Amino acid sequence: MRQCCRQAIVVLLAVSAVTAAGPGLRNAEAAAEAGPRVLILGFDGMDPVLLRQYLDEGALPNFSRFLAQGAVVTPFGTAIPPQSPVAWSNFITGRDPGGHGIFDFIHRDPQTMLPRFSASEASAPDKFWKLGKWKIPRGTGKVKNLRQGTAFWELLPGADVDATIFKVPANFPPVDCEVRSLSGMGTPDITGSYGISTLITTDPPVERDLAGGRVESVYLQDGRFTATLAGPRNTWRQGDPEVLAAVEGVVDQEHGAVWLRAGTHEVVLKAGEWSDWVPVDFPMVPLLKSVHGICRYYLISTSPHLKLYATPVQLDPERPEMPISTPGGYSRELAEETGLFYTQGLPDDTSALENGFFADADFVRQSELVMAEHLAQLKSELDRFAGVERGLLYFYFNSPDQTCHMTWRNMDPGSPTHAHADPAHAGRIRDVYRDLDRALGLAIDRAGSDALIMVMSDHGFAPWNRAFHVNTWLMNHGYLVLDEGTMPTEVDMLRHVDWSRTRAYAIGLNGLYLNLAGREREGIVQPGAEAQGLLARLKAELEAVTDPLDGKPAIKYAYRADEVYHGAMRDTGPDIVVGYHRGWRGSNESALGRVTESEFSDNMLKWSGDHCMAADEVPGVLLVNRPVRRANPALVDMAPTILTLFGVPVPADMVGGDLFSE
């Protein structure tokens, strides 16, 4: 394709020999010399097997067109473990976890032995002037990106590359540099969490302690109710109380409608309708300080019970309280051009479906709204990219990942929850791939014939039918010991573990750690021969674990960190990464440092598809309109490849190579 472009320029130059060269011709020549122009579409969780299936069914005409132009579907090596923050950090830095230090969604502090989020860290001001019930911060709070290494786009401005990085995961807060970037996975909602929605209802569920959701139980008096939305902690008040925003409503059950007022804004909805984005203000100091957010309402029903859903309150992209873009005004410009949008890192509300706020159809509709936003934003960025002579556009879609997590059970009869899934949405994953096909069609049509186009994913997908409780297995085999008199179900976040007798423990979805002397606060395993012997024994025993349900092996590899990781951060992460066969995954309980009564259980969650398994069980995909020459291409190759395309020297600490060189 690039050759065709050059041939066209030769023809134009020949014409210029007999006619005076106009300014348009000179611009075309300059553009060809200035290049390259590189467009990357990041489809989180696109699976090579599903992609081939839908291609064979004829469901993806633009992928077929792309393949007809010379692209091929190549399995793309993922990370160990194939978790999104780990995998995208490989993409960003060209390093493996031993270099960038992101090993799992969850890490642990070896001194407190408490879990923490691995990707970022927030700290409030620690010094104040106190005035009665008020405290005036002497400074500002900080949010720190914990990923180590250089993001490849930090090196592009020095080579005069116009770069836009749109919502790449593991980039919150965004790296401070000159490129246009919007933060992605890891960006919190207004409360600082990964997303807490609200259900306002006259029929509250019995279980109210929900992850990712809060219930506002209301009573109707003459059809009227008052509820609240949760905001941030008020660090200007003693005790840091939660700030709430009031929502007033009137329910019209006869016509199935509701009138809402939040602040100065009014909304009228009929059952089944979504509102547009509505501003939500949280006053911190009267007349001096407010935090601005936005949310959307969805009226599920008015009769026999009121069920009104409010999205997690998003950071207002026009006035974000935390840094979400570079330059700071980019999020505002995008909102002005395409409308207000989800700023939360993973916007498809999987918690609302898991908590019962949503039925499958509600989740699908909300996911469609997210996709519509992204397609509008892609069009806007492609229009800008069309005028760039030398540049990079990276654009990310989250929906294939979250849709596969939540609707795998709808299409898979082998899922333990298949019988309870709505068969009307058995084809939902295919529908999302069709949306991604539309995105690729936009890219092909608008990027320009000289653009290098790459489609890639960070990992594939597989069913998750059985959960393995690693900490329970460690306890049953004598590696993890509880405090005297403690029942297994009393253990949470590794509390009530007897560290004086514990040699290994698990935290996170794939991580297993030695209780290592000199690293862990109460470590008892001595580095050297004792640690090496224990690692060898654990690896052998874990890879021999079979599921009593069918006698099949559950664990494909117990990767040793000292064999698969490279870099200065290697010894700070897990000592063993548990890689499962398709169908098995580490349990949520073990990920949070809990111990259960049994080592295996059926996965009865709606979260029924997953990828936190052995890396070769769930490779991603790579498609490029240019031959890929590197054997066994992988995520760590992307950063060196992009730098090489723009003539930027590749840092020595990047472990990947150029995709277009042998």
PDB file of C-alpha atoms in Angstrom, residues 89 95-104 107 116 118 146-148 569-570 572-573:
ATOM      1  CA  SER A  89       2.080  -2.510  30.818  1.00  0.00           C
ATOM      2  CA  ARG A  95       9.241  -4.816  29.505  1.00  0.00           C
ATOM      3  CA  ASP A  96       7.797  -7.823  31.326  1.00  0.00           C
ATOM      4  CA  PRO A  97       6.543  -7.499  34.934  1.00  0.00           C
ATOM      5  CA  GLY A  98      10.090  -7.877  36.261  1.00  0.00           C
ATOM      6  CA  GLY A  99      10.770  -4.534  34.594  1.00  0.00           C
ATOM      7  CA  HIS A 100       7.542  -2.529  34.964  1.00  0.00           C
ATOM      8  CA  GLY A 101       6.505  -3.905  38.367  1.00  0.00           C
ATOM      9  CA  ILE A 102       2.804  -4.581  37.608  1.00  0.00           C
ATOM     10  CA  PHE A 103       2.278  -8.272  38.446  1.00  0.00           C
ATOM     11  CA  ASP A 104      -1.476  -8.496  39.081  1.00  0.00           C
ATOM     12  CA  HIS A 107      -0.308  -6.533  45.084  1.00  0.00           C
ATOM     13  CA  ARG A 116      -3.474  -2.976  47.679  1.00  0.00           C
ATOM     14  CA  SER A 118      -1.129  -2.508  41.998  1.00  0.00           C
ATOM     15  CA  LEU A 146       3.103   2.871  40.095  1.00  0.00           C
ATOM     16  CA  ARG A 147       4.168   1.458  36.731  1.00  0.00           C
ATOM     17  CA  GLN A 148       7.937   1.573  36.245  1.00  0.00           C
ATOM     18  CA  MET A 569      11.438  -5.299  40.047  1.00  0.00           C
ATOM     19  CA  ARG A 570      11.484  -9.094  39.667  1.00  0.00           C
ATOM     20  CA  THR A 572       9.248  -7.580  44.553  1.00  0.00           C
ATOM     21  CA  GLY A 573       6.441  -9.596  42.952  1.00  0.00           C
TER      22      GLY A 573
END
